Short mmCIF file of C-alpha atoms and ligand atoms in Angstrom, two decimals:
data_model
loop_
_atom_site.label_atom_id
_atom_site.label_comp_id
_atom_site.label_asym_id
_atom_site.label_seq_id
_atom_site.Cartn_x
_atom_site.Cartn_y
_atom_site.Cartn_z
CA MET Q 489 100.53 -101.47 -62.19
CA MET Q 490 99.95 -101.93 -66.22
CA VAL Q 491 100.24 -105.27 -68.16
CA ASP Q 492 103.59 -104.75 -70.41
CA ILE Q 493 101.13 -105.80 -73.22
CA SER Q 494 98.53 -103.40 -72.88
CA ARG Q 495 101.40 -100.28 -73.06
CA ARG Q 496 102.29 -101.72 -76.48
CA ASN Q 497 99.40 -101.86 -77.83
CA ALA Q 498 98.76 -98.50 -76.70
CA LEU Q 499 101.74 -96.90 -77.97
CA ILE Q 500 100.84 -98.90 -81.14
CA LEU Q 501 97.71 -97.26 -82.34
CA GLY Q 502 98.99 -93.99 -80.81
CA ALA Q 503 101.40 -94.11 -83.74
CA VAL Q 504 98.42 -95.60 -85.81
CA GLY Q 505 96.40 -93.04 -85.11
CA VAL Q 506 98.67 -90.32 -85.65
CA GLY Q 507 98.75 -88.54 -89.12
CA GLY Q 508 102.16 -85.99 -89.54
CA VAL Q 509 102.47 -86.05 -85.81
CA ALA Q 510 103.44 -83.01 -83.90
CA ILE Q 511 105.04 -85.30 -81.20
CA GLY Q 512 108.00 -87.03 -81.80
CA SER Q 513 106.58 -90.62 -81.97
CA THR Q 514 109.93 -92.32 -83.37
CA GLY Q 515 112.46 -93.31 -81.75
CA LEU Q 516 110.26 -94.36 -78.66
CA ILE Q 517 111.76 -97.14 -76.33
CA VAL Q 518 109.15 -98.89 -74.30
CA SER Q 519 110.58 -99.49 -71.27
CA GLN Q 520 109.07 -101.51 -68.37
CA SER Q 521 107.03 -99.76 -66.42
CA THR Q 522 107.59 -95.85 -66.31
CA GLY Q 523 106.63 -95.10 -69.70
CA SER Q 524 108.53 -94.23 -72.25
CA THR Q 525 111.42 -92.02 -73.04
CA SER Q 526 112.10 -90.24 -76.52
CA SER Q 527 114.66 -89.30 -78.13
CA SER Q 528 114.55 -85.70 -77.77
CA GLY Q 529 114.20 -86.66 -73.88
CA PHE Q 530 110.43 -86.59 -73.40
CA THR Q 531 108.88 -89.19 -71.32
CA THR Q 532 105.41 -90.37 -72.63
CA GLY Q 533 102.60 -93.13 -71.31
CA ASN Q 534 103.47 -92.54 -67.63
CA ALA Q 535 100.50 -92.57 -65.66
CA LEU Q 536 97.99 -89.34 -65.17
CA ALA Q 537 99.20 -87.03 -62.44
CA LEU Q 538 96.87 -84.17 -61.69
CA PRO Q 539 97.93 -81.19 -60.04
CA PRO Q 540 98.20 -80.41 -56.59
CA GLU Q 541 94.15 -79.26 -55.19
CA LEU Q 542 93.00 -76.75 -52.92
CA ARG Q 543 90.07 -76.71 -51.75
CA SER Q 544 87.52 -73.77 -50.02
CA THR Q 545 86.30 -74.85 -46.34
CA LYS Q 546 83.50 -73.34 -44.68
CA GLY Q 547 83.07 -70.74 -47.97
CA VAL Q 548 86.54 -69.24 -47.86
CA LEU Q 549 89.79 -70.32 -49.99
CA THR Q 550 93.06 -68.45 -49.72
CA VAL Q 551 95.49 -69.14 -51.88
CA ALA Q 552 99.55 -67.62 -52.58
CA LEU Q 553 100.51 -68.21 -55.97
CA GLU Q 554 103.81 -66.81 -57.20
CA SER Q 555 104.40 -66.95 -61.04
CA SER Q 556 108.47 -67.72 -61.72
CA ALA Q 557 110.96 -68.47 -64.10
CA GLN Q 558 112.68 -71.52 -63.15
CA LYS Q 559 113.50 -74.81 -63.63
CA ILE Q 560 110.55 -76.96 -63.79
CA THR Q 561 110.08 -80.78 -64.93
CA VAL Q 562 107.82 -80.80 -68.41
CA ALA Q 563 106.80 -84.36 -69.92
CA GLY Q 564 109.67 -85.51 -67.73
CA ARG Q 565 112.27 -83.18 -68.94
CA GLU Q 566 113.97 -80.73 -66.80
CA VAL Q 567 113.04 -77.00 -68.94
CA ARG Q 568 113.30 -73.44 -67.94
CA ALA Q 569 109.79 -72.21 -68.28
CA LEU Q 570 107.01 -70.55 -66.44
CA SER Q 571 104.93 -71.08 -63.87
CA TYR Q 572 103.15 -71.09 -60.62
CA ASN Q 573 103.79 -72.14 -57.56
CA GLY Q 574 106.80 -74.62 -59.78
CA GLY Q 575 103.86 -76.64 -61.57
CA LEU Q 576 102.88 -76.66 -65.07
CA PRO Q 577 99.86 -76.78 -64.74
CA GLY Q 578 99.71 -74.23 -61.49
CA PRO Q 579 97.43 -75.89 -58.92
CA THR Q 580 93.40 -76.88 -59.10
CA LEU Q 581 91.29 -74.30 -57.05
CA ARG Q 582 88.19 -75.76 -55.99
CA VAL Q 583 85.63 -73.85 -55.05
CA ARG Q 584 81.21 -73.12 -54.44
CA ALA Q 585 79.01 -70.83 -55.50
CA GLY Q 586 78.52 -68.11 -52.44
CA ASP Q 587 82.23 -69.00 -51.84
CA ILE Q 588 84.74 -66.15 -50.70
CA LEU Q 589 88.36 -66.96 -53.14
CA ASN Q 590 91.21 -64.61 -51.49
CA VAL Q 591 94.53 -64.89 -54.23
CA SER Q 592 97.79 -63.26 -53.23
CA LEU Q 593 99.92 -63.21 -56.40
CA HIS Q 594 103.10 -62.76 -56.18
CA ASN Q 595 104.88 -61.65 -59.23
CA ALA Q 596 108.75 -63.49 -58.88
CA LEU Q 597 108.72 -63.16 -63.00
CA THR Q 598 110.96 -60.56 -64.29
CA ASP Q 599 108.01 -58.54 -66.64
CA PRO Q 600 104.62 -57.54 -65.02
CA SER Q 601 101.95 -59.89 -64.89
CA ASN Q 602 99.06 -60.06 -63.78
CA LEU Q 603 95.54 -62.00 -62.72
CA HIS Q 604 92.95 -63.30 -64.49
CA VAL Q 605 90.04 -66.25 -63.37
CA HIS Q 606 88.64 -66.46 -67.16
CA GLY Q 607 84.99 -67.42 -67.25
CA LEU Q 608 83.67 -66.75 -63.61
CA HIS Q 609 80.91 -64.47 -62.94
CA VAL Q 610 82.34 -62.05 -60.41
CA SER Q 611 82.92 -58.04 -60.59
CA PRO Q 612 85.46 -56.97 -62.96
CA GLN Q 613 86.39 -53.75 -59.92
CA ASN Q 614 88.83 -53.40 -57.67
CA ASN Q 615 91.19 -56.54 -56.76
CA SER Q 616 88.54 -58.63 -58.09
CA ASP Q 617 88.66 -59.20 -62.01
CA ASN Q 618 90.13 -56.18 -62.66
CA MET Q 619 91.98 -56.28 -65.77
CA PHE Q 620 93.89 -52.68 -65.39
CA VAL Q 621 95.55 -53.99 -62.33
CA THR Q 622 99.47 -54.27 -63.73
CA ILE Q 623 101.53 -56.12 -60.92
CA ASP Q 624 105.32 -55.46 -61.46
CA ALA Q 625 108.04 -57.62 -61.80
CA GLY Q 626 108.78 -58.81 -57.67
CA ASP Q 627 105.22 -57.29 -56.12
CA THR Q 628 102.39 -59.10 -54.77
CA PHE Q 629 98.92 -58.67 -54.97
CA GLU Q 630 96.10 -59.39 -53.14
CA TYR Q 631 92.68 -60.34 -55.10
CA ARG Q 632 89.49 -61.49 -53.48
CA TYR Q 633 86.88 -62.85 -55.64
CA GLU Q 634 83.36 -62.91 -54.10
CA LEU Q 635 80.74 -66.09 -56.24
CA PRO Q 636 77.68 -64.49 -55.88
CA ALA Q 637 75.24 -67.57 -54.67
CA ASP Q 638 74.14 -68.34 -57.77
CA HIS Q 639 77.11 -68.73 -59.82
CA PRO Q 640 77.17 -71.38 -62.42
CA PRO Q 641 78.83 -74.52 -61.51
CA GLY Q 642 81.78 -75.80 -63.84
CA VAL Q 643 85.36 -75.89 -65.19
CA TYR Q 644 86.73 -71.97 -65.49
CA TRP Q 645 91.01 -71.67 -65.47
CA TYR Q 646 93.61 -68.78 -64.62
CA HIS Q 647 95.45 -67.13 -66.35
CA PRO Q 648 97.88 -63.85 -67.05
CA HIS Q 649 96.53 -60.96 -68.26
CA HIS Q 650 98.98 -57.93 -68.91
CA HIS Q 651 98.40 -56.68 -72.55
CA GLU Q 652 101.27 -57.67 -74.82
CA LEU Q 653 102.68 -60.35 -73.07
CA VAL Q 654 99.34 -62.53 -72.24
CA ALA Q 655 100.50 -65.17 -75.21
CA ASP Q 656 104.17 -65.11 -73.88
CA GLN Q 657 103.23 -65.97 -70.26
CA VAL Q 658 100.30 -68.24 -70.64
CA PHE Q 659 102.37 -70.01 -73.36
CA GLY Q 660 105.32 -70.18 -71.15
CA GLY Q 661 103.51 -72.06 -68.67
CA LEU Q 662 101.15 -70.14 -66.65
CA TYR Q 663 97.54 -71.80 -66.33
CA GLY Q 664 95.70 -73.58 -63.75
CA ALA Q 665 92.12 -74.98 -63.28
CA ILE Q 666 89.28 -73.35 -60.55
CA ILE Q 667 86.11 -75.56 -60.39
CA VAL Q 668 83.20 -74.06 -59.26
CA GLU Q 669 81.44 -77.32 -57.64
CA ASP Q 670 78.05 -78.69 -58.49
CA PRO Q 671 75.23 -77.74 -56.02
CA GLU Q 672 73.55 -81.23 -56.01
CA GLU Q 673 76.66 -83.87 -56.85
CA ILE Q 674 76.84 -85.72 -60.05
CA ALA Q 675 77.52 -89.11 -59.08
CA ALA Q 676 81.29 -90.45 -61.07
CA THR Q 677 83.61 -93.22 -60.22
CA ARG Q 678 86.78 -90.78 -59.98
CA GLU Q 679 87.35 -86.93 -61.23
CA ARG Q 680 90.16 -85.82 -63.52
CA VAL Q 681 91.03 -82.27 -63.97
CA LEU Q 682 92.87 -82.35 -67.74
CA VAL Q 683 94.38 -79.46 -68.63
CA ILE Q 684 95.87 -79.32 -72.33
CA SER Q 685 98.67 -77.37 -73.47
CA ASP Q 686 101.26 -76.52 -75.83
CA ILE Q 687 104.46 -75.26 -76.00
CA THR Q 688 107.59 -75.55 -77.63
CA ILE Q 689 110.60 -76.59 -75.72
CA THR Q 690 114.31 -76.05 -78.23
CA ALA Q 691 117.50 -78.23 -77.83
CA SER Q 692 118.63 -76.72 -74.85
CA GLY Q 693 115.37 -76.65 -72.68
CA THR Q 694 114.09 -73.24 -73.30
CA VAL Q 695 110.54 -72.15 -74.94
CA PRO Q 696 111.48 -70.02 -78.02
CA ALA Q 697 109.86 -67.02 -78.65
CA ALA Q 698 107.10 -66.96 -81.32
CA THR Q 699 108.21 -65.38 -84.87
CA GLN Q 700 106.01 -62.62 -86.42
CA MET Q 701 104.66 -65.16 -89.08
CA GLU Q 702 104.05 -67.18 -85.84
CA LYS Q 703 101.94 -64.31 -84.28
CA MET Q 704 100.29 -63.89 -86.94
CA ALA Q 705 98.18 -67.01 -87.62
CA GLY Q 706 98.79 -67.45 -83.89
CA ARG Q 707 101.67 -69.89 -82.20
CA GLU Q 708 100.48 -73.58 -82.13
CA GLY Q 709 103.52 -75.33 -79.71
CA GLU Q 710 105.60 -78.89 -81.10
CA LEU Q 711 104.66 -80.30 -77.53
CA VAL Q 712 100.73 -80.42 -76.78
CA LEU Q 713 100.65 -81.57 -73.01
CA VAL Q 714 98.39 -82.98 -70.73
CA ASN Q 715 98.55 -81.78 -67.16
CA GLY Q 716 101.87 -81.52 -68.36
CA GLN Q 717 102.25 -84.81 -69.71
CA LEU Q 718 102.86 -86.28 -73.33
CA THR Q 719 100.78 -88.92 -73.83
CA PRO Q 720 100.00 -89.70 -70.22
CA GLU Q 721 98.26 -93.14 -69.19
CA LEU Q 722 94.60 -93.78 -67.27
CA THR Q 723 93.64 -96.04 -66.18
CA ALA Q 724 89.35 -97.74 -65.44
CA ARG Q 725 87.40 -100.58 -65.24
CA PRO Q 726 84.30 -101.57 -67.38
CA GLY Q 727 81.50 -99.17 -66.18
CA GLU Q 728 83.22 -97.30 -64.27
CA ARG Q 729 82.10 -93.26 -64.79
CA GLU Q 730 84.71 -90.58 -65.09
CA ARG Q 731 84.08 -87.22 -64.99
CA TRP Q 732 86.59 -85.12 -67.32
CA ARG Q 733 87.61 -81.41 -66.28
CA VAL Q 734 88.75 -80.46 -69.36
CA ILE Q 735 90.31 -77.14 -70.32
CA ASN Q 736 91.92 -75.86 -73.30
CA ALA Q 737 94.78 -73.43 -72.33
CA CYS Q 738 96.38 -73.54 -75.84
CA THR Q 739 97.56 -70.09 -76.93
CA SER Q 740 96.14 -70.65 -80.23
CA ARG Q 741 95.24 -74.39 -81.24
CA TYR Q 742 91.76 -75.55 -81.45
CA LEU Q 743 91.40 -79.18 -79.75
CA ARG Q 744 88.55 -81.24 -82.29
CA LEU Q 745 88.66 -83.94 -78.89
CA GLN Q 746 87.81 -87.65 -79.99
CA LEU Q 747 87.95 -90.79 -77.59
CA ASP Q 748 87.21 -93.36 -79.85
CA GLY Q 749 85.25 -96.64 -78.32
CA GLN Q 750 84.06 -94.53 -75.20
CA GLN Q 751 80.60 -93.23 -74.39
CA LEU Q 752 80.83 -89.47 -74.07
CA THR Q 753 78.37 -87.27 -72.02
CA LEU Q 754 78.53 -83.69 -71.83
CA LEU Q 755 77.16 -81.83 -69.30
CA GLY Q 756 77.77 -78.12 -70.29
CA ILE Q 757 80.83 -76.07 -71.99
CA ASP Q 758 82.65 -73.26 -70.06
CA SER Q 759 79.86 -72.42 -67.16
CA GLY Q 760 76.88 -73.84 -66.25
CA ARG Q 761 75.02 -77.08 -67.67
CA PHE Q 762 72.78 -78.17 -70.58
CA GLU Q 763 69.27 -79.28 -68.65
CA THR Q 764 69.98 -82.76 -69.78
CA ALA Q 765 73.38 -84.37 -70.35
CA ARG Q 766 74.08 -85.00 -73.87
CA ASP Q 767 76.02 -87.79 -75.97
CA VAL Q 768 78.61 -86.81 -78.30
CA GLY Q 769 80.75 -87.78 -80.80
CA GLU Q 770 83.47 -85.15 -80.28
CA VAL Q 771 83.87 -81.70 -78.50
CA VAL Q 772 85.79 -79.16 -80.32
CA LEU Q 773 87.21 -76.64 -77.97
CA ALA Q 774 88.35 -72.94 -78.84
CA PRO Q 775 91.50 -71.93 -77.06
CA GLY Q 776 89.97 -70.92 -73.77
CA ASN Q 777 86.95 -73.29 -74.02
CA ARG Q 778 86.37 -75.46 -71.26
CA ALA Q 779 84.19 -79.03 -71.21
CA ASP Q 780 82.35 -80.91 -68.35
CA LEU Q 781 82.19 -84.29 -69.16
CA LEU Q 782 81.64 -87.96 -68.48
CA VAL Q 783 83.24 -90.79 -69.85
CA THR Q 784 81.46 -93.92 -68.93
CA ALA Q 785 84.50 -96.79 -69.74
CA GLN Q 786 84.66 -99.52 -72.16
CA SER Q 787 86.49 -102.09 -72.63
CA GLY Q 788 89.40 -101.78 -74.53
CA THR Q 789 91.98 -98.96 -75.14
CA SER Q 790 91.11 -95.58 -76.26
CA ILE Q 791 93.46 -92.88 -77.39
CA LEU Q 792 92.13 -89.31 -76.33
CA ARG Q 793 93.13 -87.60 -80.12
CA ALA Q 794 92.83 -83.46 -81.00
CA VAL Q 795 91.97 -84.51 -84.51
CA ARG Q 796 92.79 -81.46 -87.44
CA PHE Q 797 90.77 -78.71 -87.39
CA ASP Q 798 91.05 -76.25 -89.74
CA ARG Q 799 90.36 -72.64 -88.40
CA GLY Q 800 91.68 -70.85 -91.42
CA SER Q 801 94.95 -69.48 -92.78
CA SER Q 802 96.73 -66.31 -92.66
CA GLY Q 803 99.16 -67.61 -95.93
CA GLY Q 804 97.43 -65.18 -98.31
CA MET Q 805 98.04 -62.22 -96.48
CA MET Q 806 101.70 -63.17 -95.59
CA GLY Q 807 102.43 -64.11 -99.39
CA GLY Q 808 102.94 -68.09 -98.29
CA GLY Q 809 103.21 -69.39 -95.01
CA GLY Q 810 101.33 -69.23 -91.76
CA SER Q 811 99.64 -72.21 -91.77
CA SER Q 812 97.43 -72.87 -89.12
CA THR Q 813 95.71 -76.45 -89.42
CA SER Q 814 97.13 -78.40 -86.98
CA ALA Q 815 97.75 -82.13 -87.48
CA ASP Q 816 96.48 -84.94 -85.24
CA VAL Q 817 97.43 -85.48 -81.91
CA SER Q 818 97.42 -88.24 -79.01
CA LEU Q 819 97.07 -86.44 -76.18
CA ALA Q 820 96.26 -89.56 -73.97
CA THR Q 821 95.18 -93.31 -73.79
CA LEU Q 822 92.67 -94.56 -71.82
CA VAL Q 823 93.02 -98.26 -70.87
CA VAL Q 824 89.78 -100.01 -69.51
CA GLU Q 825 90.20 -103.55 -68.08
CA GLY Q 826 88.83 -105.58 -65.34
CA ALA Q 827 86.07 -106.71 -64.05
CA SER Q 828 83.40 -104.55 -64.54
CA THR Q 829 81.12 -102.26 -62.33
CA GLU Q 830 78.13 -101.60 -61.66
CA GLY Q 831 76.64 -98.45 -63.45
CA LEU Q 832 75.98 -95.25 -61.33
CA PRO Q 833 72.64 -93.19 -60.97
CA ASP Q 834 71.17 -90.93 -63.39
CA VAL Q 835 72.61 -87.59 -63.75
CA PRO Q 836 70.23 -85.43 -61.82
CA VAL Q 837 68.52 -83.36 -64.32
CA GLN Q 838 69.69 -79.53 -63.84
CA PRO Q 839 67.86 -76.54 -63.41
CA LEU Q 840 66.39 -75.22 -66.95
CA PRO Q 841 68.83 -72.41 -68.00
CA ARG Q 842 68.08 -68.94 -68.62
CA ASP Q 843 66.88 -68.18 -72.51
CA LEU Q 844 68.05 -64.57 -73.38
CA ARG Q 845 65.76 -65.73 -77.25
CA SER Q 846 62.35 -64.52 -76.10
CA ALA Q 847 64.14 -61.52 -73.85
CA THR Q 848 63.74 -57.69 -74.99
CA VAL Q 849 66.85 -57.00 -76.18
CA THR Q 850 67.73 -53.09 -75.69
CA ALA Q 851 70.50 -52.48 -77.68
CA GLN Q 852 72.23 -54.00 -81.32
CA ARG Q 853 75.42 -53.82 -82.11
CA GLU Q 854 78.37 -55.47 -84.60
CA LEU Q 855 81.63 -56.38 -83.87
CA VAL Q 856 83.76 -56.58 -87.19
CA PHE Q 857 86.76 -58.55 -86.41
CA ALA Q 858 89.70 -57.69 -89.52
CA MET Q 859 93.29 -58.56 -89.98
CA GLY Q 860 95.55 -56.86 -92.40
CA MET Q 861 99.21 -56.10 -93.07
CA GLY Q 862 100.11 -52.87 -91.46
CA GLY Q 863 103.24 -50.81 -92.55
CA GLY Q 864 103.72 -51.78 -96.10
CA MET Q 865 104.76 -55.21 -97.75
CA GLY Q 866 108.05 -57.67 -96.53
CA GLY Q 867 108.75 -55.68 -93.07
CA GLY Q 868 105.47 -55.08 -92.74
CA THR Q 869 103.66 -55.89 -88.86
CA MET Q 870 100.39 -57.58 -89.16
CA SER Q 871 97.39 -55.66 -87.35
CA ALA Q 872 94.39 -57.37 -85.68
CA THR Q 873 91.51 -54.93 -85.02
CA ILE Q 874 87.82 -55.16 -84.12
CA ASN Q 875 85.85 -52.61 -85.21
CA ASN Q 876 89.38 -50.85 -87.27
CA LEU Q 877 90.47 -50.35 -83.71
CA THR Q 878 93.66 -51.82 -82.07
CA PHE Q 879 93.53 -51.75 -78.15
CA ASP Q 880 93.93 -48.95 -76.40
CA ALA Q 881 93.77 -49.07 -72.74
CA ALA Q 882 92.50 -45.09 -72.77
CA ARG Q 883 89.66 -45.98 -74.49
CA VAL Q 884 86.27 -47.24 -73.40
CA ASP Q 885 85.22 -49.21 -76.82
CA THR Q 886 81.50 -50.39 -75.61
CA THR Q 887 79.25 -48.49 -73.16
CA VAL Q 888 76.20 -50.84 -72.19
CA GLN Q 889 73.36 -50.60 -69.86
CA PHE Q 890 73.45 -52.25 -66.24
CA ASP Q 891 71.07 -55.28 -66.32
CA SER Q 892 70.28 -55.07 -70.22
CA VAL Q 893 70.39 -57.69 -72.39
CA GLU Q 894 72.06 -56.84 -76.13
CA GLU Q 895 72.46 -58.55 -79.12
CA TRP Q 896 75.88 -58.70 -80.53
CA MET Q 897 76.31 -59.61 -84.58
CA LEU Q 898 79.80 -60.56 -84.99
CA THR Q 899 81.18 -60.46 -87.81
CA ASN Q 900 84.77 -62.29 -88.77
CA THR Q 901 85.94 -60.67 -91.98
CA SER Q 902 89.37 -62.39 -92.32
CA MET Q 903 90.48 -66.06 -93.37
CA LEU Q 904 91.02 -67.12 -89.99
CA ASP Q 905 89.04 -67.93 -87.11
CA HIS Q 906 88.59 -65.79 -84.03
CA PRO Q 907 87.08 -66.61 -80.87
CA LEU Q 908 85.72 -64.17 -78.85
CA HIS Q 909 85.55 -64.08 -75.42
CA LEU Q 910 84.01 -61.41 -73.15
CA HIS Q 911 84.81 -61.42 -69.35
CA VAL Q 912 82.12 -61.14 -66.57
CA TRP Q 913 78.68 -61.87 -68.31
CA PRO Q 914 78.50 -65.11 -70.32
CA MET Q 915 77.03 -65.23 -73.91
CA GLN Q 916 74.51 -67.01 -75.03
CA VAL Q 917 74.57 -68.35 -78.94
CA VAL Q 918 71.44 -67.35 -80.60
CA GLU Q 919 72.64 -67.69 -84.98
CA LEU Q 920 75.33 -69.47 -86.26
CA GLY Q 921 75.92 -68.64 -90.18
CA GLY Q 922 72.56 -67.89 -90.54
CA GLN Q 923 71.34 -71.05 -88.85
CA PRO Q 924 69.12 -70.03 -85.45
CA ALA Q 925 70.68 -71.81 -82.26
CA GLU Q 926 68.74 -75.46 -81.83
CA SER Q 927 69.00 -74.71 -78.21
CA VAL Q 928 70.29 -73.16 -75.34
CA ILE Q 929 73.86 -72.55 -75.10
CA TRP Q 930 76.11 -70.76 -73.09
CA GLN Q 931 79.81 -69.65 -73.37
CA ASP Q 932 82.04 -67.22 -72.72
CA VAL Q 933 84.49 -68.49 -75.77
CA VAL Q 934 82.77 -67.96 -79.27
CA ASN Q 935 84.09 -69.05 -81.77
CA ILE Q 936 83.55 -67.13 -85.36
CA PRO Q 937 84.68 -68.96 -88.10
CA ALA Q 938 86.66 -67.03 -90.86
CA ARG Q 939 84.37 -64.69 -93.02
CA SER Q 940 81.29 -65.69 -91.14
CA THR Q 941 78.61 -64.00 -89.14
CA VAL Q 942 77.86 -65.41 -85.16
CA ARG Q 943 74.72 -64.02 -83.13
CA VAL Q 944 75.13 -63.47 -79.51
CA ARG Q 945 72.49 -62.29 -76.44
CA ILE Q 946 74.19 -60.79 -73.68
CA ALA Q 947 72.65 -60.38 -70.11
CA PHE Q 948 74.97 -57.87 -68.78
CA ASN Q 949 73.74 -58.13 -64.92
CA ASP Q 950 74.95 -58.41 -61.58
CA PHE Q 951 78.29 -56.78 -61.70
CA SER Q 952 78.82 -53.24 -63.14
CA GLY Q 953 82.33 -51.84 -64.20
CA LYS Q 954 85.07 -52.28 -66.86
CA THR Q 955 86.84 -55.24 -68.59
CA VAL Q 956 87.57 -56.68 -71.88
CA TYR Q 957 86.59 -58.37 -75.12
CA HIS Q 958 89.56 -60.35 -76.93
CA CYS Q 959 90.35 -63.00 -79.61
CA HIS Q 960 91.03 -66.15 -77.76
CA ILE Q 961 93.83 -66.56 -79.52
CA LEU Q 962 96.70 -64.81 -77.19
CA ASP Q 963 98.44 -63.72 -80.23
CA HIS Q 964 96.04 -61.68 -81.53
CA GLU Q 965 94.96 -60.50 -77.76
CA ASP Q 966 98.10 -59.30 -77.45
CA ALA Q 967 98.28 -57.10 -81.54
CA GLY Q 968 95.62 -55.31 -80.18
CA MET Q 969 92.49 -57.21 -80.93
CA MET Q 970 90.50 -56.50 -77.73
CA GLY Q 971 88.05 -53.67 -76.52
CA ILE Q 972 87.13 -52.53 -73.55
CA ILE Q 973 82.89 -52.33 -72.06
CA GLN Q 974 81.37 -50.52 -69.18
CA ALA Q 975 78.40 -51.68 -67.57
CA LEU Q 976 76.97 -48.09 -66.34
CU1 LIG F 1097 91.11 -66.27 -71.34
CU2 LIG F 1097 90.59 -62.24 -71.33
O1 LIG F 1097 90.82 -63.97 -71.18
CU1 LIG F 1098 88.43 -64.33 -69.69
CU1 LIG F 1099 92.02 -64.04 -83.13
#
C-alpha cells in the first residue's frame, strides 16, 4: 500500500524529468490509491504487473499461443490491438539450457503470421526457428525448439516474422519474453520482466497504420509501455537487489535507459554474461536488444527514463520531416522506502566468454546498408537495401561454411542508424567506428550508427541451414533491408 505523498512526489518528479513528453502528462488526476487517469483515458502509476509466467518442468515447456486482434486492456483503457493469448505482452516463457520448448501457435489474425524466437541459439530448420514458415489466418503450426545443453543464459523474446507484416504485427502488440535461466543462480530479492514497447492508440481505441514518412524513419509510438502499462510503479526496500530483465520490443525506438539515484549492474546484453558484472550509469538498447540487470535499491524515488537518443534523420531524403529523434520519456517509478535489508551474496564469477579476436577468420565480407528514394520525387517509395538489394525470398545472399569464423564489415552509408540483427548465431563486436573493442561483447542486435562502420566476428557453429539477417527497425526490415544466409 502506497503512502499518498510519495505517489504525488513521484508524479512531480516525473513531470520535471520529461521534456516534450510523448505521453500525456497534462490533465493527470491523482486518485487515492489506484493510480491516475489521464484525460485520454489511460491510467498511469499503477503497481507494475508481470506477464503470466510459464516454466519448463523436467526439461520440457509446452505452450499454446494464439495471436488475435481483439479488445484488450492497454494502460487501463480498453482498446482494439493485437495480442498473444489476450495479453500485451504475451506470457513469459522460462526455460533452461538443454530444454525442449514446444509452441503450438494458432493464428487467429486475419493476416498470415508466424513465430520467431529472437536470440535463441537453435536450429533454423524444419519446425524449429524457421523463417520460411507461413501460418495462414486460421491455421495452427507446431514449433519445436531444442536448446543445446550449453545454451547461454539470458533474456530473449518472441515475435512474429512474416515479411512485410512484421512492423504492423509487433507494433500492434505481438511480443513476449523468453528467459533462459542461469545454470548457477544469481541471488536477487525479486525478479521483474520489463517488456518495453511503444504503440499509438487513436481516440477511437485502435492502432493506426503507419504513413510512408513514418515507415522511412521507422515508426515510433506515442505511448511507451512497460508490460503494457504507462509509468507503472515499483516498490522496494533499501538494500534489496532486484533482477530486471529488460526487453526493447519497440518497432523502431531506441531506449537509452537511466535510473538516477540507483545502482545498476549489467550482467549481460542479449545472450550470455560478461565475465564480471559491470556497474553502469545507463544502458542503450537498440530495437531488439535486451539487458539483464541488477538494481541495488537505494532510499528515495527514482524514475526509469528513456532519454533522448539521436538515431539520425531521414529528413534529408524526404525533403523535410521524418524526424527520428525521440524526446525523453518516463517509463516507470521505483519507490524505495522502509527498513533496509541485508546485502545479498556477490554475483558469482561467470565462465569466460568465447573471444573470436584470436580466432582464425576464414572469410571476410562487407554488408553495406543504404537508404534512398525509388520511383522519383514526391510520390516515390523508399528503398532500404543491403548491398544494393532488397529482400528476395528466392535468393541466398550469403553462403557461409558451417563451423567457420567470419569477419563482417558492416557499413552504414545512410543518415539513420540501422541495428543489424542476425538470427541463430550471435555476433562479437570487434571494432566500432575505427576503434577496437576493449572487451568481449556478444550481441544479436548490433547498432551501426549513421555513416559509420562496425566490425563483427561470427562463429557459424552448431547449426546449418537457412535463415536471415536484417535491420531491426522493423519498418526497414519490411521494406526489404534483409538478406538470406545459408550455412552449409
Ligand atoms: Cu527480432 Cu528477425 O527478429
Ligand atoms: Cu531474431
Ligand atoms: Cu534500418
